[in-house]
Amino acid sequence: MPAAALSPEIMSKYEPVIGLEVHVQLLTATKAFCGCANRFGSAPNTNVCPVCLGLPGALPVLNARAVEFATLASLAINCEVRERSIFARKNYFYPDLPKGYQISQFDKPIAEHGWIDVPTADGSMKRIGITRLHMEEDAGKSLHDGFSDSATRTYLDLNRCGTPLIEIVSEPDIRTPLEAVEYLTRLKEILLYTAVSDCNMEEGSLRCDANVSVRLKDAPKFGTKVEVKNVNSFRFIRQAIEYEIERQVEVVESGGRVTQETRLWNAAEGRTYSMRSKEQAHDYRYFPEPDLPPLIVSAEFLLAAREKLPELPEARRTRMIAEYGVSPKDAQTLTASREFADRFEAAAHGARNPRGVANLLLNEVGGRLKALNLEQEQSPVSMAGIVMAADLLDEGKISSKQLKQLFDVCFEKGEDFSAVYEREKPEQITDASAIESLIDEVIAANPKQVEQYRAGKKTVAGFFVGQVMRASKGQANPALLNELVTKKLEG
Ligand SMILES: [Zn+2]
């Protein structure tokens, strides 16, 4: 391990330069160029046909849905969509690629010149450029483990052959492992919002390769880059990049040169291994796919895609901060998934006070979930329950103290708010004279505060409201109480 050998002083002389290549499987019903089901987890070699197996004479037909999804994704990451893009054959031999080539795009990809903004360590936003987004098809899968004779045989599952992919290539704008993770987090979030992929990394729907190089901080040119492949979680991406930065700095510091090569991340050992050097690198001999015409994305098609584009996470957060008066961190929680954000907003818009719904969801329910280490989906209180509670509070039918008690019961018993409220129906004192006599007692007991109020410190009213509420065991009608306290103090 090179990690321990290098001091922070040495590391700080260098600047890492990182670019990411992300492969994303599209969530179409059928494959990119044939009618086979595009489904994960089917019995091996059952979703195959002459086209995706590349049998002689079979002809590909482009899936319009895949083009629609690629266009949506391109727009969502601010790319320019090319009107006329070209499919190309990427030729190489691999046992799980029976055709001997992948249909991809080469010099004329469907989209280029995009960007996404990612948060940096100091809280500001940084724009990471996106070089291109191109369409291609996936290869099959070699199964090296899990069979009794795996020591001597490799099995092939060709179900994945022809699965529609987009590959998103970033500019080398990323400077730290953390920025790389932020970029991936934002990219995944955007893709999930557009619903073009499930982005399930464990099932390989989202895969990432990292190009990493280091250079002295004032160096005019990039160092020699190494491609790290085979990294299947955000945590491993971060570790693999950290490892690679330290390894390369150590090579340079000891007077050596970084070799341009492809390396594989080994998660079990926490290090990368050389897979192939540049001398052995593939020459893919790209040429235009003769079986497919140029892909034309018409202005109409593009407009239709633009109209289908949902409000994207960053824009949604900005709006929510203004609309619900929440903090940026809370906005992040509310937009964790599009589905959750949609449910919250549908509920909030049906309530008397949408900001109140946000507050209860984040603080009362969110706080209890956090204390119990539960996820949002495990909450006993439904969104409808939160709306009901917010409305009752807003109408003054329950006090905030009663509300807290009711939520406590919900979490103790695992029941929704409506059930607990209907059963417990907290008593409320709405009789003005009863509240007035409580106020009189509190006023009599706190002459100093009365003086302060009458001297102009109006905020002291809150003190009296709190004292009377406590004296009423949380049962005084809050709206009435507020009104009467002011009246008494002014009188
Ligand atoms: Zn097929």
CSV table of C-alpha atoms and ligand atoms in Angstrom, one decimal:
chain,number,residue,atom,x,y,z
A,1,MET,CA,0.0,0.0,0.0
A,2,PRO,CA,1.5,3.4,-0.9
A,3,ALA,CA,-1.0,5.2,1.3
A,4,ALA,CA,1.0,5.3,4.5
A,5,ALA,CA,4.3,6.3,2.9
A,6,LEU,CA,3.3,9.9,1.7
A,7,SER,CA,3.2,12.9,4.0
A,8,PRO,CA,0.4,15.5,3.6
A,9,GLU,CA,3.2,18.0,2.6
A,10,ILE,CA,4.1,15.9,-0.4
A,11,MET,CA,0.5,15.1,-1.3
A,12,SER,CA,-0.3,18.8,-1.2
A,13,LYS,CA,2.3,19.6,-3.9
A,14,TYR,CA,0.1,17.7,-6.4
A,15,GLU,CA,-3.2,18.3,-8.0
A,16,PRO,CA,-5.3,15.3,-9.0
A,17,VAL,CA,-7.2,15.6,-12.3
A,18,ILE,CA,-10.3,13.3,-12.6
A,19,GLY,CA,-12.8,12.6,-15.3
A,20,LEU,CA,-15.6,10.1,-15.1
A,21,GLU,CA,-17.3,7.8,-17.6
A,22,VAL,CA,-20.6,6.6,-16.6
A,23,HIS,CA,-22.6,3.9,-18.3
A,24,VAL,CA,-26.3,3.9,-17.6
A,25,GLN,CA,-28.8,1.2,-18.7
A,26,LEU,CA,-32.0,2.6,-20.0
A,27,LEU,CA,-35.3,1.5,-18.5
A,28,THR,CA,-37.0,0.5,-21.8
A,29,ALA,CA,-39.3,-2.5,-22.0
A,30,THR,CA,-37.3,-4.0,-24.9
A,31,LYS,CA,-33.7,-3.9,-26.0
A,32,ALA,CA,-32.0,-1.3,-28.1
A,33,PHE,CA,-32.2,-3.0,-31.5
A,34,CYS,CA,-34.6,-6.0,-31.1
A,35,GLY,CA,-37.9,-6.9,-29.4
A,36,CYS,CA,-36.3,-9.0,-26.6
A,37,ALA,CA,-37.3,-8.1,-23.1
A,38,ASN,CA,-34.9,-5.7,-21.4
A,39,ARG,CA,-35.1,-7.3,-17.9
A,40,PHE,CA,-32.7,-8.0,-15.1
A,41,GLY,CA,-32.8,-11.3,-13.3
A,42,SER,CA,-34.4,-13.6,-16.0
A,43,ALA,CA,-33.1,-17.2,-16.4
A,44,PRO,CA,-29.8,-17.0,-18.3
A,45,ASN,CA,-30.0,-16.8,-22.1
A,46,THR,CA,-33.8,-16.6,-22.3
A,47,ASN,CA,-34.1,-13.0,-23.5
A,48,VAL,CA,-32.2,-13.4,-26.7
A,49,CYS,CA,-32.8,-13.5,-30.4
A,50,PRO,CA,-30.8,-13.6,-33.7
A,51,VAL,CA,-30.4,-9.8,-33.6
A,52,CYS,CA,-28.9,-9.4,-30.1
A,53,LEU,CA,-26.9,-12.6,-30.6
A,54,GLY,CA,-25.6,-11.2,-33.9
A,55,LEU,CA,-26.5,-14.2,-36.0
A,56,PRO,CA,-25.7,-13.8,-39.7
A,57,GLY,CA,-28.3,-11.8,-41.6
A,58,ALA,CA,-30.1,-10.4,-38.6
A,59,LEU,CA,-30.8,-6.7,-38.8
A,60,PRO,CA,-31.0,-4.2,-36.0
A,61,VAL,CA,-34.0,-1.8,-35.7
A,62,LEU,CA,-33.5,1.1,-33.3
A,63,ASN,CA,-35.9,1.3,-30.3
A,64,ALA,CA,-37.6,4.8,-30.4
A,65,ARG,CA,-38.0,4.7,-26.6
A,66,ALA,CA,-34.2,4.4,-26.2
A,67,VAL,CA,-33.8,7.5,-28.3
A,68,GLU,CA,-36.4,9.3,-26.3
A,69,PHE,CA,-34.7,8.4,-23.0
A,70,ALA,CA,-31.2,9.4,-24.3
A,71,THR,CA,-32.7,12.7,-25.4
A,72,LEU,CA,-34.3,13.3,-22.0
A,73,ALA,CA,-31.1,12.5,-20.2
A,74,SER,CA,-29.1,14.8,-22.6
A,75,LEU,CA,-31.4,17.7,-21.9
A,76,ALA,CA,-31.4,17.1,-18.2
A,77,ILE,CA,-27.6,17.5,-18.1
A,78,ASN,CA,-27.7,20.6,-20.3
A,79,CYS,CA,-26.2,19.0,-23.4
A,80,GLU,CA,-26.8,20.1,-27.0
A,81,VAL,CA,-28.6,17.4,-28.8
A,82,ARG,CA,-27.2,16.8,-32.3
A,83,GLU,CA,-29.9,16.7,-35.1
A,84,ARG,CA,-28.0,14.0,-37.0
A,85,SER,CA,-25.9,11.4,-35.1
A,86,ILE,CA,-24.2,8.3,-36.4
A,87,PHE,CA,-24.1,4.8,-35.0
A,88,ALA,CA,-20.8,3.1,-35.3
A,89,ARG,CA,-19.4,-0.4,-34.8
A,90,LYS,CA,-16.9,-0.7,-32.0
A,91,ASN,CA,-15.0,-3.9,-33.0
A,92,TYR,CA,-13.4,-6.2,-30.4
A,93,PHE,CA,-13.5,-9.8,-29.4
A,94,TYR,CA,-14.8,-10.9,-26.1
A,95,PRO,CA,-16.6,-14.2,-25.2
A,96,ASP,CA,-19.7,-12.4,-24.0
A,97,LEU,CA,-19.9,-10.4,-27.2
A,98,PRO,CA,-21.0,-12.9,-29.8
A,99,LYS,CA,-21.3,-10.3,-32.6
A,100,GLY,CA,-17.7,-9.3,-32.3
A,101,TYR,CA,-18.7,-5.6,-32.1
A,102,GLN,CA,-20.9,-3.3,-30.1
A,103,ILE,CA,-23.1,-0.8,-31.8
A,104,SER,CA,-22.1,2.5,-30.3
A,105,GLN,CA,-21.6,6.1,-31.4
A,106,PHE,CA,-18.1,7.5,-32.1
A,107,ASP,CA,-17.4,10.9,-33.6
A,108,LYS,CA,-21.0,12.1,-33.9
A,109,PRO,CA,-22.7,11.2,-30.6
A,110,ILE,CA,-26.3,12.2,-29.9
A,111,ALA,CA,-25.3,14.9,-27.5
A,112,GLU,CA,-22.4,17.1,-26.4
A,113,HIS,CA,-21.2,20.1,-24.3
A,114,GLY,CA,-23.3,19.7,-21.2
A,115,TRP,CA,-22.7,20.4,-17.5
A,116,ILE,CA,-24.0,19.8,-14.0
A,117,ASP,CA,-23.4,21.8,-10.9
A,118,VAL,CA,-22.1,20.0,-7.8
A,119,PRO,CA,-21.6,21.2,-4.3
A,120,THR,CA,-17.9,21.5,-3.1
A,121,ALA,CA,-16.3,21.1,0.3
A,122,ASP,CA,-16.7,24.9,1.1
A,123,GLY,CA,-20.4,24.8,0.3
A,124,SER,CA,-20.2,26.7,-3.0
A,125,MET,CA,-21.3,25.1,-6.3
A,126,LYS,CA,-18.9,24.0,-9.0
A,127,ARG,CA,-19.8,23.4,-12.6
A,128,ILE,CA,-18.5,20.1,-14.0
A,129,GLY,CA,-18.5,19.9,-17.8
A,130,ILE,CA,-19.9,17.0,-19.7
A,131,THR,CA,-18.1,16.2,-22.9
A,132,ARG,CA,-20.6,14.0,-24.5
A,133,LEU,CA,-23.5,11.6,-24.1
A,134,HIS,CA,-23.7,8.8,-26.6
A,135,MET,CA,-25.9,5.8,-27.1
A,136,GLU,CA,-24.7,2.2,-27.3
A,137,GLU,CA,-25.7,-1.3,-26.5
A,138,ASP,CA,-24.4,-3.5,-23.6
A,139,ALA,CA,-22.5,-6.7,-24.0
A,140,GLY,CA,-23.4,-10.0,-22.3
A,141,LYS,CA,-22.0,-11.2,-19.0
A,142,SER,CA,-19.3,-13.7,-18.2
A,143,LEU,CA,-20.0,-15.6,-15.0
A,144,HIS,CA,-16.8,-16.6,-13.4
A,145,ASP,CA,-18.2,-17.7,-10.0
A,146,GLY,CA,-21.0,-19.6,-8.4
A,147,PHE,CA,-20.8,-22.9,-10.2
A,148,SER,CA,-19.4,-26.2,-9.0
A,149,ASP,CA,-16.9,-26.2,-11.9
A,150,SER,CA,-16.2,-22.4,-11.8
A,151,ALA,CA,-12.5,-23.2,-11.2
A,152,THR,CA,-12.2,-24.5,-14.7
A,153,ARG,CA,-15.1,-23.0,-16.6
A,154,THR,CA,-16.6,-19.6,-17.4
A,155,TYR,CA,-20.3,-19.4,-18.1
A,156,LEU,CA,-22.0,-16.9,-20.4
A,157,ASP,CA,-25.3,-15.2,-19.9
A,158,LEU,CA,-26.2,-13.2,-23.1
A,159,ASN,CA,-29.5,-11.7,-21.7
A,160,ARG,CA,-27.7,-8.4,-21.3
A,161,CYS,CA,-26.5,-8.3,-25.0
A,162,GLY,CA,-28.3,-5.4,-26.7
A,163,THR,CA,-29.5,-3.6,-23.5
A,164,PRO,CA,-29.7,0.1,-24.3
A,165,LEU,CA,-27.1,2.2,-22.7
A,166,ILE,CA,-26.0,5.8,-22.6
A,167,GLU,CA,-22.5,6.7,-21.8
A,168,ILE,CA,-21.9,10.0,-20.1
A,169,VAL,CA,-18.3,11.3,-20.3
A,170,SER,CA,-17.3,14.2,-18.1
A,171,GLU,CA,-14.6,16.8,-18.8
A,172,PRO,CA,-11.5,16.3,-16.6
A,173,ASP,CA,-12.9,19.1,-14.3
A,174,ILE,CA,-13.0,17.0,-11.1
A,175,ARG,CA,-10.2,17.7,-8.6
A,176,THR,CA,-10.9,15.6,-5.5
A,177,PRO,CA,-12.4,12.1,-4.7
A,178,LEU,CA,-15.2,13.9,-2.9
A,179,GLU,CA,-16.1,16.0,-5.9
A,180,ALA,CA,-16.2,12.8,-7.9
A,181,VAL,CA,-18.7,11.3,-5.5
A,182,GLU,CA,-20.7,14.5,-5.5
A,183,TYR,CA,-20.8,14.5,-9.3
A,184,LEU,CA,-22.0,10.9,-9.4
A,185,THR,CA,-24.6,11.6,-6.7
A,186,ARG,CA,-26.0,14.6,-8.6
A,187,LEU,CA,-25.9,12.8,-11.9
A,188,LYS,CA,-27.7,9.7,-10.5
A,189,GLU,CA,-30.3,12.0,-8.9
A,190,ILE,CA,-31.0,13.8,-12.2
A,191,LEU,CA,-31.2,10.5,-14.1
A,192,LEU,CA,-33.6,9.1,-11.5
A,193,TYR,CA,-35.8,12.2,-11.7
A,194,THR,CA,-36.0,11.8,-15.5
A,195,ALA,CA,-36.9,8.2,-14.9
A,196,VAL,CA,-34.7,6.9,-17.8
A,197,SER,CA,-32.9,4.4,-15.6
A,198,ASP,CA,-33.3,2.8,-12.2
A,199,CYS,CA,-29.6,3.5,-11.6
A,200,ASN,CA,-29.2,0.4,-9.6
A,201,MET,CA,-25.5,0.0,-9.1
A,202,GLU,CA,-25.7,-3.5,-7.6
A,203,GLU,CA,-27.5,-4.8,-10.7
A,204,GLY,CA,-25.1,-2.9,-13.0
A,205,SER,CA,-27.6,-0.3,-14.3
A,206,LEU,CA,-25.1,2.4,-13.4
A,207,ARG,CA,-21.4,1.8,-13.8
A,208,CYS,CA,-18.5,4.1,-13.5
A,209,ASP,CA,-14.9,4.2,-14.8
A,210,ALA,CA,-12.6,6.9,-13.6
A,211,ASN,CA,-9.7,8.6,-15.4
A,212,VAL,CA,-7.2,9.8,-12.9
A,213,SER,CA,-3.9,11.6,-13.3
A,214,VAL,CA,-1.8,13.8,-11.0
A,215,ARG,CA,0.4,16.9,-11.8
A,216,LEU,CA,2.4,19.3,-9.8
A,217,LYS,CA,0.1,22.2,-8.8
A,218,ASP,CA,1.6,24.8,-11.2
A,219,ALA,CA,2.2,22.3,-14.0
A,220,PRO,CA,0.7,23.6,-17.3
A,221,LYS,CA,-0.2,20.1,-18.6
A,222,PHE,CA,-2.1,17.2,-17.3
A,223,GLY,CA,-0.1,14.1,-16.2
A,224,THR,CA,-0.5,10.7,-17.8
A,225,LYS,CA,-3.9,9.3,-17.0
A,226,VAL,CA,-4.9,5.9,-15.8
A,227,GLU,CA,-8.3,4.5,-16.3
A,228,VAL,CA,-9.8,2.7,-13.3
A,229,LYS,CA,-12.5,0.2,-14.2
A,230,ASN,CA,-14.8,-2.1,-12.4
A,231,VAL,CA,-15.9,0.1,-9.5
A,232,ASN,CA,-19.5,-0.7,-8.5
A,233,SER,CA,-20.3,1.6,-5.6
A,234,PHE,CA,-19.8,5.3,-4.7
A,235,ARG,CA,-17.8,4.3,-1.7
A,236,PHE,CA,-15.5,2.2,-3.8
A,237,ILE,CA,-15.1,5.0,-6.4
A,238,ARG,CA,-13.9,7.3,-3.7
A,239,GLN,CA,-11.5,4.7,-2.4
A,240,ALA,CA,-10.2,3.7,-5.8
A,241,ILE,CA,-9.5,7.4,-6.8
A,242,GLU,CA,-7.9,8.0,-3.4
A,243,TYR,CA,-5.7,5.0,-3.9
A,244,GLU,CA,-4.8,5.9,-7.5
A,245,ILE,CA,-3.9,9.5,-6.6
A,246,GLU,CA,-1.5,8.3,-3.9
A,247,ARG,CA,0.0,5.5,-6.0
A,248,GLN,CA,0.7,8.0,-8.9
A,249,VAL,CA,2.2,10.6,-6.6
A,250,GLU,CA,4.5,7.9,-5.1
A,251,VAL,CA,5.6,6.8,-8.6
A,252,VAL,CA,6.4,10.4,-9.6
A,253,GLU,CA,8.1,11.2,-6.2
A,254,SER,CA,10.3,8.2,-6.6
A,255,GLY,CA,11.5,9.5,-10.0
A,256,GLY,CA,9.3,7.2,-12.1
A,257,ARG,CA,6.8,7.8,-14.8
A,258,VAL,CA,3.1,6.9,-14.6
A,259,THR,CA,2.2,4.4,-17.3
A,260,GLN,CA,-0.9,5.0,-19.4
A,261,GLU,CA,-2.9,1.9,-18.6
A,262,THR,CA,-6.2,0.5,-17.5
A,263,ARG,CA,-6.4,-0.7,-14.0
A,264,LEU,CA,-9.0,-2.8,-12.1
A,265,TRP,CA,-10.2,-1.9,-8.7
A,266,ASN,CA,-10.1,-4.8,-6.2
A,267,ALA,CA,-12.5,-3.9,-3.4
A,268,ALA,CA,-11.4,-6.8,-1.2
A,269,GLU,CA,-7.8,-5.6,-1.2
A,270,GLY,CA,-8.5,-1.9,-1.5
A,271,ARG,CA,-6.1,-1.4,-4.4
A,272,THR,CA,-6.0,-1.2,-8.2
A,273,TYR,CA,-4.2,-3.7,-10.4
A,274,SER,CA,-2.9,-3.2,-13.9
A,275,MET,CA,-5.2,-4.8,-16.5
A,276,ARG,CA,-3.6,-3.7,-19.7
A,277,SER,CA,-1.1,-1.1,-20.8
A,278,LYS,CA,-1.5,1.3,-23.7
A,279,GLU,CA,0.6,-1.0,-25.9
A,280,GLN,CA,-1.9,-3.7,-25.5
A,281,ALA,CA,-4.9,-1.3,-25.6
A,282,HIS,CA,-7.7,-2.0,-28.0
A,283,ASP,CA,-7.9,-0.4,-31.4
A,284,TYR,CA,-11.6,-0.6,-31.9
A,285,ARG,CA,-11.5,0.1,-35.7
A,286,TYR,CA,-14.7,2.1,-35.4
A,287,PHE,CA,-16.7,2.5,-38.7
A,288,PRO,CA,-20.3,3.7,-39.3
A,289,GLU,CA,-22.8,0.9,-38.7
A,290,PRO,CA,-23.9,-0.1,-42.2
A,291,ASP,CA,-27.2,-1.6,-41.0
A,292,LEU,CA,-28.5,1.6,-39.3
A,293,PRO,CA,-29.3,4.9,-41.0
A,294,PRO,CA,-28.2,8.2,-39.4
A,295,LEU,CA,-30.3,9.0,-36.3
A,296,ILE,CA,-32.3,12.1,-36.9
A,297,VAL,CA,-33.6,13.9,-33.8
A,298,SER,CA,-36.1,16.4,-35.3
A,299,ALA,CA,-37.0,19.7,-33.7
A,300,GLU,CA,-40.4,18.3,-33.0
A,301,PHE,CA,-39.0,15.3,-31.2
A,302,LEU,CA,-36.7,17.5,-29.2
A,303,LEU,CA,-39.5,19.8,-28.2
A,304,ALA,CA,-41.7,16.8,-27.1
A,305,ALA,CA,-38.8,15.6,-25.0
A,306,ARG,CA,-38.3,19.1,-23.5
A,307,GLU,CA,-41.9,19.1,-22.5
A,308,LYS,CA,-41.6,15.7,-20.8
A,309,LEU,CA,-38.6,16.9,-18.7
A,310,PRO,CA,-39.6,17.1,-15.1
A,311,GLU,CA,-38.5,19.9,-12.8
A,312,LEU,CA,-35.0,18.8,-11.9
A,313,PRO,CA,-33.7,18.3,-8.4
A,314,GLU,CA,-31.5,21.5,-8.1
A,315,ALA,CA,-34.3,23.7,-9.5
A,316,ARG,CA,-36.8,22.0,-7.3
A,317,ARG,CA,-34.7,22.6,-4.2
A,318,THR,CA,-34.3,26.3,-5.0
A,319,ARG,CA,-38.1,26.7,-5.4
A,320,MET,CA,-38.9,24.7,-2.3
A,321,ILE,CA,-36.6,26.9,-0.2
A,322,ALA,CA,-38.6,29.9,-1.2
A,323,GLU,CA,-42.0,28.3,-1.2
A,324,TYR,CA,-41.9,26.4,2.1
A,325,GLY,CA,-39.3,28.5,4.0
A,326,VAL,CA,-37.0,25.5,4.5
A,327,SER,CA,-33.2,25.4,4.8
A,328,PRO,CA,-31.1,24.1,1.9
A,329,LYS,CA,-30.4,21.0,4.0
A,330,ASP,CA,-34.2,20.4,4.5
A,331,ALA,CA,-34.8,21.0,0.8
A,332,GLN,CA,-32.3,18.2,0.2
A,333,THR,CA,-34.3,15.9,2.5
A,334,LEU,CA,-37.6,16.8,0.8
A,335,THR,CA,-36.2,16.1,-2.7
A,336,ALA,CA,-34.3,12.9,-1.8
A,337,SER,CA,-36.4,11.2,-4.5
A,338,ARG,CA,-38.8,12.5,-7.0
A,339,GLU,CA,-41.6,10.2,-5.7
A,340,PHE,CA,-41.1,11.5,-2.1
A,341,ALA,CA,-41.0,15.2,-3.2
A,342,ASP,CA,-44.1,14.6,-5.3
A,343,ARG,CA,-46.0,13.1,-2.4
A,344,PHE,CA,-44.9,15.8,-0.1
A,345,GLU,CA,-46.0,18.6,-2.4
A,346,ALA,CA,-49.3,17.0,-3.3
A,347,ALA,CA,-50.0,16.8,0.4
A,348,ALA,CA,-48.7,20.2,1.2
A,349,HIS,CA,-50.8,21.9,-1.5
A,350,GLY,CA,-53.9,20.2,0.0
A,351,ALA,CA,-53.3,21.6,3.4
A,352,ARG,CA,-54.3,25.0,4.9
A,353,ASN,CA,-50.6,25.9,5.5
A,354,PRO,CA,-48.1,24.1,3.2
A,355,ARG,CA,-45.1,25.5,5.3
A,356,GLY,CA,-46.6,23.9,8.4
A,357,VAL,CA,-46.7,20.5,6.6
A,358,ALA,CA,-43.0,20.9,5.7
A,359,ASN,CA,-42.2,21.8,9.3
A,360,LEU,CA,-44.0,18.8,10.8
A,361,LEU,CA,-42.6,16.4,8.2
A,362,LEU,CA,-39.1,17.6,8.7
A,363,ASN,CA,-39.0,18.3,12.4
A,364,GLU,CA,-41.7,16.4,14.3
A,365,VAL,CA,-41.8,13.3,12.2
A,366,GLY,CA,-38.2,13.6,10.8
A,367,GLY,CA,-36.8,14.1,14.3
A,368,ARG,CA,-38.5,11.1,15.7
A,369,LEU,CA,-37.5,8.9,12.7
A,370,LYS,CA,-33.9,10.0,13.2
A,371,ALA,CA,-33.9,9.3,16.9
A,372,LEU,CA,-35.2,5.8,16.2
A,373,ASN,CA,-32.9,5.3,13.3
A,374,LEU,CA,-35.8,4.7,10.9
A,375,GLU,CA,-36.1,5.5,7.2
A,376,GLN,CA,-38.9,7.7,5.9
A,377,GLU,CA,-40.7,4.7,4.4
A,378,GLN,CA,-40.9,3.2,7.9
A,379,SER,CA,-42.7,6.2,9.4
A,380,PRO,CA,-46.0,5.2,11.1
A,381,VAL,CA,-47.3,8.7,10.3
A,382,SER,CA,-48.5,9.0,6.7
A,383,MET,CA,-48.4,12.1,4.6
A,384,ALA,CA,-52.2,12.4,5.0
A,385,GLY,CA,-51.6,12.1,8.8
A,386,ILE,CA,-49.2,15.0,8.7
A,387,VAL,CA,-51.6,17.1,6.7
A,388,MET,CA,-54.3,16.3,9.2
A,389,ALA,CA,-52.1,17.3,12.1
A,390,ALA,CA,-50.9,20.5,10.4
A,391,ASP,CA,-54.5,21.5,9.7
A,392,LEU,CA,-55.6,20.9,13.3
A,393,LEU,CA,-52.7,22.9,14.5
A,394,ASP,CA,-53.4,25.7,12.0
A,395,GLU,CA,-57.1,25.8,13.0
A,396,GLY,CA,-56.1,26.0,16.6
A,397,LYS,CA,-57.9,22.7,17.4
A,398,ILE,CA,-54.9,21.3,19.1
A,399,SER,CA,-51.9,22.9,20.7
A,400,SER,CA,-48.4,22.2,19.6
A,401,LYS,CA,-47.8,20.5,22.9
A,402,GLN,CA,-50.8,18.2,22.3
A,403,LEU,CA,-49.5,17.6,18.8
A,404,LYS,CA,-46.2,16.5,20.1
A,405,GLN,CA,-47.9,14.1,22.5
A,406,LEU,CA,-50.0,12.6,19.8
A,407,PHE,CA,-47.0,12.1,17.6
A,408,ASP,CA,-45.3,10.4,20.5
A,409,VAL,CA,-48.2,8.0,20.7
A,410,CYS,CA,-48.0,7.4,17.0
A,411,PHE,CA,-44.4,6.3,17.2
A,412,GLU,CA,-44.9,4.3,20.4
A,413,LYS,CA,-47.7,2.3,19.0
A,414,GLY,CA,-46.8,2.4,15.4
A,415,GLU,CA,-50.2,4.0,14.4
A,416,ASP,CA,-51.0,6.7,12.0
A,417,PHE,CA,-52.0,10.1,13.2
A,418,SER,CA,-55.7,9.9,12.3
A,419,ALA,CA,-56.2,6.8,14.3
A,420,VAL,CA,-54.4,8.2,17.4
A,421,TYR,CA,-56.2,11.5,17.1
A,422,GLU,CA,-59.7,9.9,16.8
A,423,ARG,CA,-59.1,7.8,19.8
A,424,GLU,CA,-57.4,10.3,22.1
A,425,LYS,CA,-59.2,13.4,20.9
A,426,PRO,CA,-57.3,15.6,23.2
A,427,GLU,CA,-59.5,17.8,25.3
A,428,GLN,CA,-59.4,21.5,24.6
A,429,ILE,CA,-60.4,24.4,26.7
A,430,THR,CA,-62.4,26.8,24.5
A,431,ASP,CA,-64.2,28.4,27.3
A,432,ALA,CA,-63.0,32.0,27.3
A,433,SER,CA,-63.7,32.6,31.0
A,434,ALA,CA,-61.8,29.5,32.0
A,435,ILE,CA,-58.8,30.6,30.0
A,436,GLU,CA,-59.1,34.2,31.3
A,437,SER,CA,-59.0,33.0,34.9
A,438,LEU,CA,-55.8,31.1,34.2
A,439,ILE,CA,-54.3,34.2,32.6
A,440,ASP,CA,-55.3,36.3,35.6
A,441,GLU,CA,-53.4,33.9,37.9
A,442,VAL,CA,-50.3,34.0,35.7
A,443,ILE,CA,-50.4,37.8,35.5
A,444,ALA,CA,-50.7,38.1,39.2
A,445,ALA,CA,-47.7,35.8,39.8
A,446,ASN,CA,-45.4,37.7,37.3
A,447,PRO,CA,-45.7,41.4,37.9
A,448,LYS,CA,-42.2,42.0,36.6
A,449,GLN,CA,-43.0,40.6,33.2
A,450,VAL,CA,-46.2,42.6,33.1
A,451,GLU,CA,-44.2,45.7,33.7
A,452,GLN,CA,-41.8,44.8,30.9
A,453,TYR,CA,-44.8,44.3,28.5
A,454,ARG,CA,-46.4,47.6,29.4
A,455,ALA,CA,-43.0,49.3,29.0
A,456,GLY,CA,-43.1,48.2,25.3
A,457,LYS,CA,-41.5,44.8,25.3
A,458,LYS,CA,-44.3,43.1,23.4
A,459,THR,CA,-42.5,39.8,22.9
A,460,VAL,CA,-43.1,39.1,26.6
A,461,ALA,CA,-46.6,38.1,25.6
A,462,GLY,CA,-45.1,34.8,24.4
A,463,PHE,CA,-43.9,34.1,28.0
A,464,PHE,CA,-47.5,34.5,29.3
A,465,VAL,CA,-48.9,32.3,26.5
A,466,GLY,CA,-46.4,29.6,27.4
A,467,GLN,CA,-47.1,29.8,31.2
A,468,VAL,CA,-50.9,29.7,30.7
A,469,MET,CA,-50.5,26.8,28.2
A,470,ARG,CA,-48.5,24.9,30.8
A,471,ALA,CA,-51.0,25.7,33.5
A,472,SER,CA,-53.8,24.3,31.2
A,473,LYS,CA,-51.8,21.2,30.7
A,474,GLY,CA,-51.5,22.1,27.0
A,475,GLN,CA,-55.3,22.1,26.6
A,476,ALA,CA,-56.0,25.8,26.1
A,477,ASN,CA,-57.2,26.6,22.6
A,478,PRO,CA,-54.0,28.3,21.2
A,479,ALA,CA,-55.8,30.9,19.1
A,480,LEU,CA,-58.1,32.0,21.8
A,481,LEU,CA,-55.3,32.0,24.3
A,482,ASN,CA,-53.2,34.3,22.2
A,483,GLU,CA,-56.0,36.7,21.7
A,484,LEU,CA,-57.0,36.8,25.4
A,485,VAL,CA,-53.4,37.2,26.7
A,486,THR,CA,-52.9,40.3,24.5
A,487,LYS,CA,-56.3,41.6,25.5
A,488,LYS,CA,-55.5,41.2,29.3
A,489,LEU,CA,-52.0,42.7,29.0
A,490,GLU,CA,-53.2,45.6,27.0
A,491,GLY,CA,-56.1,46.1,29.5
B,1,ZN,ZN,-32.9,-9.8,-29.1
